Amino acid sequence: MSTSGERSADWLDSNRALWDERVPIHASSDPYDVDGFLKGANVLMDFEAGEVGDVAGKRLLHLQCHMGQETLTWARLGAARVVGLDFSEPALKVARELAAELGYGEDRAAFVRSDVYEAASSVPEADYDIVYVSVGSINWLPDVRRWARVVASLLAPGGFLYLYEFHPVSHTLDEATGSRFVRDYIARGPVVRETPGSYTDRHGPASSTVNNLATEWVHGLGEVVSALVAAGLRIEFLHEYDRTMFPQFKSFVQGEDGCFRPPPEQPRVPLLYSLRAARD
Ligand SMILES: C[S@@+](CC[C@H](N)C(=O)[O-])C[C@H]1O[C@@H](n2cnc3c(N)ncnc32)[C@H](O)[C@@H]1O
């Protein structure tokens, strides 16, 4: 991994090209298991449904929805209206096809193309009961305070943000054990690197890709929480988890729940976090 303080303004285009190219790879991959999803397979982490709570009758906006599987899961769980937003048109095309296969019309599940920062002028409704953001999302955004203001502006009074993300500590750890700091926790990026293939490749042969330049940022836990508070939201909880959904570090072992954790002789570290932030 290399870091650079200098990036030209084309990072958004190169990130979009990277994601566009990976959509067909993901749509036919085991981890995204589109066929299983259409048959009813769950794509949420075990803690998400309980932490979000009852979505029946709610209007939910999913920022950075990728192929819409999580978005559509909230519809399956009873949300009255779900809207998925992403900047990748190929991802939205898959999402719309999945919605159609599941029998959801535009009124129940809509997908819009937009940069996250332009969401307020792109989504069909002015406000939502729930704004949902899930793992692998805010690392693609340079300014977490601006993101928090966008989120707050999209929430109806009484609504809340639910965010579930990789813990920033997990980006600092050694690849062999995931228990030693080998990278700076305080550095925020941009982290600019060549990332051929996809994270779905660990289940099969390496994918051949040409758009490999990824520009990402690390947002510390304190910065995320402080940004949400500064945007006028009230933190309801912040949970840290010692498990992840893939073998992120070589020594990790898979448990009966399918999640990966360090072996018992290693210290546990935070790998994921979730939070809820309400608009009173
Ligand atoms: C890892 S996915 C997150 C969704 C889901 N948790 C998943 O793992 O499939 C990240 C998504 O962010 C989208 N994305 C990245 N930068 C974006 C931006 N600036 N505006 C809108 N979408 C963006 C990508 O197209 C991709 O679909």
Coordinates of C-alpha atoms and ligand atoms in Angstrom, one line a residue:
M1 CA 0.0 0.0 0.0
S2 CA 1.3 3.4 -0.8
T3 CA 0.0 6.7 0.5
S4 CA 0.1 10.1 -1.1
G5 CA -1.0 13.5 0.1
E6 CA -1.3 14.6 -3.5
R7 CA -4.2 13.5 -5.8
S8 CA -5.6 15.1 -8.9
A9 CA -9.3 15.7 -9.1
D10 CA -9.8 12.5 -11.2
W11 CA -10.0 10.2 -8.2
L12 CA -13.8 10.1 -8.5
D13 CA -13.6 9.0 -12.1
S14 CA -11.0 6.3 -11.4
N15 CA -12.9 5.0 -8.4
R16 CA -16.1 4.9 -10.5
A17 CA -14.3 3.0 -13.3
L18 CA -13.0 0.5 -10.7
W19 CA -16.4 -0.1 -9.3
D20 CA -18.2 -0.3 -12.8
E21 CA -15.7 -3.0 -13.9
R22 CA -16.2 -5.1 -10.8
V23 CA -20.0 -5.2 -11.0
P24 CA -20.2 -8.2 -13.4
I25 CA -17.5 -10.0 -11.4
H26 CA -19.5 -9.5 -8.2
A27 CA -22.8 -10.4 -9.9
S28 CA -21.5 -13.8 -10.7
S29 CA -19.5 -14.4 -7.5
D30 CA -20.1 -16.7 -4.6
P31 CA -20.0 -14.0 -1.9
Y32 CA -22.7 -12.0 -3.5
D33 CA -24.6 -15.2 -4.4
V34 CA -27.3 -13.5 -6.5
D35 CA -29.3 -16.7 -7.1
G36 CA -29.3 -17.5 -3.4
F37 CA -30.4 -13.9 -2.6
L38 CA -33.3 -14.2 -5.0
K39 CA -34.3 -17.4 -3.2
G40 CA -34.3 -15.6 0.1
A41 CA -30.7 -15.9 1.5
N42 CA -29.9 -13.3 4.1
V43 CA -27.1 -10.8 3.3
L44 CA -27.1 -8.8 6.5
M45 CA -24.7 -9.3 9.4
D46 CA -26.2 -11.0 12.4
F47 CA -26.4 -7.8 14.5
E48 CA -27.9 -5.5 11.8
A49 CA -31.6 -6.3 11.9
G50 CA -31.8 -6.1 15.7
E51 CA -29.8 -2.8 15.8
V52 CA -31.9 -1.2 13.1
G53 CA -35.1 -2.4 14.6
D54 CA -38.5 -2.8 13.1
V55 CA -38.5 -1.3 9.6
A56 CA -42.2 -2.0 8.9
G57 CA -43.8 1.0 7.2
K58 CA -40.5 3.0 7.1
R59 CA -38.9 4.8 4.2
L60 CA -35.2 3.8 4.0
L61 CA -32.4 5.4 1.9
H62 CA -29.3 3.3 1.3
L63 CA -26.3 5.3 0.4
Q64 CA -23.7 3.4 -1.7
C65 CA -26.0 0.5 -2.3
H66 CA -23.8 -1.4 -4.8
M67 CA -26.1 -4.1 -6.4
G68 CA -28.9 -3.4 -4.0
Q69 CA -29.0 -6.7 -2.1
E70 CA -28.9 -5.0 1.3
T71 CA -31.4 -2.3 0.1
L72 CA -33.9 -4.9 -1.1
T73 CA -33.4 -7.0 2.1
W74 CA -34.9 -4.0 4.0
A75 CA -37.9 -4.1 1.7
R76 CA -38.2 -7.8 2.4
L77 CA -38.2 -7.1 6.1
G78 CA -41.1 -4.7 5.6
A79 CA -39.8 -1.3 4.7
A80 CA -42.6 0.6 2.9
R81 CA -40.1 2.2 0.5
V82 CA -36.4 1.7 -0.2
V83 CA -34.2 3.9 -2.3
G84 CA -30.7 2.8 -3.2
L85 CA -28.1 5.4 -4.3
D86 CA -24.8 4.6 -6.0
F87 CA -22.5 6.3 -8.6
S88 CA -22.1 3.1 -10.6
E89 CA -24.7 2.6 -13.3
P90 CA -23.8 -1.1 -13.9
A91 CA -24.4 -1.7 -10.2
L92 CA -27.8 0.1 -10.3
K93 CA -28.8 -1.9 -13.4
V94 CA -28.3 -5.2 -11.5
A95 CA -30.2 -3.7 -8.5
R96 CA -33.1 -2.8 -10.7
E97 CA -33.2 -6.3 -12.2
L98 CA -33.1 -7.8 -8.8
A99 CA -36.0 -5.6 -7.7
A100 CA -38.0 -6.5 -10.7
E101 CA -37.3 -10.3 -10.1
L102 CA -38.6 -9.9 -6.6
G103 CA -41.7 -8.1 -7.8
Y104 CA -41.0 -4.7 -6.3
G105 CA -42.1 -1.8 -8.5
E106 CA -40.5 1.7 -8.6
D107 CA -42.8 2.9 -5.8
R108 CA -41.4 0.2 -3.4
A109 CA -37.8 0.1 -4.5
A110 CA -36.1 2.8 -6.5
F111 CA -32.4 3.1 -7.5
V112 CA -30.7 6.4 -8.4
R113 CA -27.3 7.2 -9.8
S114 CA -25.5 10.0 -7.9
D115 CA -22.3 10.8 -6.1
V116 CA -23.0 10.6 -2.3
Y117 CA -22.3 14.3 -1.8
E118 CA -25.0 15.2 -4.4
A119 CA -27.6 12.8 -2.8
A120 CA -29.9 15.6 -1.5
S121 CA -30.6 16.8 -5.1
S122 CA -30.8 13.2 -6.6
V123 CA -33.1 11.2 -4.4
P124 CA -36.9 11.1 -5.0
E125 CA -38.0 12.2 -1.5
A126 CA -36.7 15.0 0.7
D127 CA -36.4 13.0 3.9
Y128 CA -36.3 9.4 5.1
D129 CA -37.0 7.6 8.4
I130 CA -33.7 5.6 8.0
V131 CA -30.5 6.4 6.2
Y132 CA -28.5 3.1 5.9
V133 CA -24.8 2.8 5.1
S134 CA -23.0 -0.5 5.2
V135 CA -19.5 -1.9 5.2
G136 CA -17.0 -0.7 2.7
S137 CA -18.6 2.7 2.0
I138 CA -17.2 5.8 3.7
N139 CA -13.6 4.8 2.9
W140 CA -14.5 6.1 -0.7
L141 CA -15.3 9.6 0.5
P142 CA -12.7 12.2 1.3
D143 CA -14.7 14.4 3.7
V144 CA -16.6 12.7 6.5
R145 CA -18.0 16.0 7.9
R146 CA -19.5 16.8 4.5
W147 CA -20.9 13.3 4.4
A148 CA -22.5 13.7 7.9
R149 CA -24.2 16.9 6.8
V150 CA -25.6 15.1 3.7
V151 CA -26.9 12.3 5.9
A152 CA -28.5 14.7 8.4
S153 CA -30.2 16.7 5.6
L154 CA -31.8 13.5 4.3
L155 CA -33.3 12.4 7.7
A156 CA -36.9 13.2 8.7
P157 CA -37.3 14.4 12.3
G158 CA -37.3 11.3 14.5
G159 CA -35.3 9.4 11.8
F160 CA -31.9 7.9 12.2
L161 CA -28.7 6.9 10.4
Y162 CA -27.5 3.3 10.8
L163 CA -23.9 2.9 9.9
Y164 CA -22.0 -0.4 9.9
E165 CA -18.4 -0.2 8.8
F166 CA -14.9 -1.7 8.9
H167 CA -13.3 -0.5 12.1
P168 CA -10.4 2.0 11.3
V169 CA -8.1 0.0 13.6
S170 CA -8.4 -3.0 11.2
H171 CA -6.6 -1.0 8.5
T172 CA -3.5 -0.7 10.6
L173 CA -2.9 -4.4 11.4
D174 CA -0.3 -6.9 10.1
E175 CA -1.6 -9.3 7.4
A176 CA -0.3 -12.4 9.1
T177 CA -2.0 -12.2 12.5
G178 CA -4.2 -9.1 12.5
S179 CA -2.9 -8.3 16.0
R180 CA 0.0 -5.9 15.6
F181 CA 0.0 -2.3 14.5
V182 CA 2.1 -2.0 11.3
R183 CA 0.4 1.1 9.8
D184 CA -0.3 4.6 11.2
Y185 CA -3.7 4.9 12.8
I186 CA -3.7 8.7 12.7
A187 CA -3.0 9.0 9.0
R188 CA -6.2 9.7 7.0
G189 CA -5.0 9.4 3.4
P190 CA -5.7 9.5 0.6
V191 CA -4.5 6.0 0.3
V192 CA -3.8 5.5 -3.4
R193 CA -3.1 2.0 -4.6
E194 CA -3.3 -0.5 -7.5
T195 CA -5.9 -3.1 -6.6
P196 CA -6.2 -5.7 -9.4
G197 CA -9.1 -8.1 -9.2
S198 CA -11.7 -8.0 -6.5
Y199 CA -12.2 -9.0 -2.8
T200 CA -14.6 -11.7 -4.2
D201 CA -11.5 -13.4 -5.8
R202 CA -10.5 -15.1 -2.6
H203 CA -13.2 -17.7 -3.4
G204 CA -11.8 -18.5 -6.9
P205 CA -9.3 -17.5 -9.6
A206 CA -8.1 -13.9 -9.8
S207 CA -10.2 -11.7 -12.0
S208 CA -8.5 -9.9 -14.8
T209 CA -9.2 -6.1 -14.4
V210 CA -7.8 -3.0 -16.0
N211 CA -9.3 -0.2 -13.8
N212 CA -7.4 -0.9 -10.7
L213 CA -6.5 2.5 -9.2
A214 CA -8.3 2.9 -5.9
T215 CA -8.3 6.2 -3.9
E216 CA -9.6 5.8 -0.4
W217 CA -9.6 7.5 3.0
V218 CA -9.5 6.3 6.6
H219 CA -11.9 7.9 8.9
G220 CA -11.2 7.5 12.6
L221 CA -13.9 6.6 14.9
G222 CA -13.7 9.9 16.8
E223 CA -13.9 11.8 13.5
V224 CA -17.0 9.9 12.4
V225 CA -18.8 10.4 15.7
S226 CA -17.8 14.0 16.0
A227 CA -18.9 14.7 12.4
L228 CA -22.3 13.3 13.1
V229 CA -22.7 15.3 16.3
A230 CA -21.5 18.5 14.5
A231 CA -24.2 17.8 11.8
G232 CA -26.8 17.9 14.6
L233 CA -27.4 14.1 15.2
R234 CA -27.5 12.4 18.5
I235 CA -25.4 9.2 18.9
E236 CA -27.7 6.4 20.3
F237 CA -25.0 3.7 20.4
L238 CA -21.6 2.8 19.0
H239 CA -20.8 -1.0 19.0
E240 CA -17.4 -2.5 18.2
Y241 CA -17.1 -6.1 17.0
D242 CA -14.3 -8.6 17.2
R243 CA -15.3 -10.5 14.0
T244 CA -15.6 -10.0 10.3
M245 CA -17.3 -11.7 7.4
F246 CA -14.1 -12.8 5.6
P247 CA -10.6 -14.1 6.4
Q248 CA -9.2 -10.6 6.6
F249 CA -6.0 -11.9 8.3
K250 CA -4.2 -15.1 7.6
S251 CA -4.4 -16.5 11.2
F252 CA -8.1 -15.9 11.6
V253 CA -10.4 -18.9 12.1
Q254 CA -14.0 -19.3 11.0
G255 CA -16.6 -19.9 13.7
E256 CA -19.9 -21.7 13.6
D257 CA -21.6 -18.4 12.8
G258 CA -19.5 -18.2 9.6
C259 CA -17.6 -15.2 10.9
F260 CA -13.8 -14.9 11.2
R261 CA -12.0 -14.1 14.5
P262 CA -8.4 -14.3 15.8
P263 CA -7.4 -17.7 17.3
P264 CA -7.8 -17.8 21.1
E265 CA -4.0 -17.2 21.8
Q266 CA -4.2 -13.8 20.0
P267 CA -5.6 -10.6 21.5
R268 CA -9.0 -9.6 20.1
V269 CA -9.1 -6.4 18.2
P270 CA -12.0 -4.3 16.8
L271 CA -12.8 -5.3 13.2
L272 CA -16.2 -3.8 12.6
Y273 CA -18.3 -1.1 14.2
S274 CA -21.9 -0.1 14.0
L275 CA -23.7 3.1 15.2
R276 CA -27.0 4.7 15.3
A277 CA -27.4 8.5 15.2
A278 CA -30.8 10.1 15.5
R279 CA -32.3 13.3 14.2
D280 CA -34.4 14.6 17.2
Ligands
LIG1 C1 -18.4 -2.1 -1.0 S1 -19.8 -1.3 -1.7 C2 -20.8 -1.0 -0.3 C3 -22.1 -1.8 -0.4 C4 -22.2 -3.1 0.3 N1 -21.9 -3.0 1.7 C5 -21.4 -4.1 -0.4 O1 -20.4 -4.6 0.2 O2 -21.7 -4.6 -1.5 C6 -19.2 0.3 -2.1 C7 -20.1 1.1 -3.1 O3 -19.8 2.5 -3.0 C8 -20.0 3.0 -4.3 N2 -19.4 4.3 -4.3 C9 -18.0 4.6 -4.1 N3 -17.8 5.9 -4.1 C10 -19.0 6.5 -4.3 C11 -19.5 7.8 -4.4 N4 -18.6 8.9 -4.3 N5 -20.8 8.1 -4.6 C12 -21.7 7.1 -4.7 N6 -21.3 5.8 -4.6 C13 -20.0 5.5 -4.4 C14 -19.5 2.0 -5.2 O4 -20.0 2.1 -6.5 C15 -19.9 0.7 -4.5 O5 -21.1 0.2 -5.1

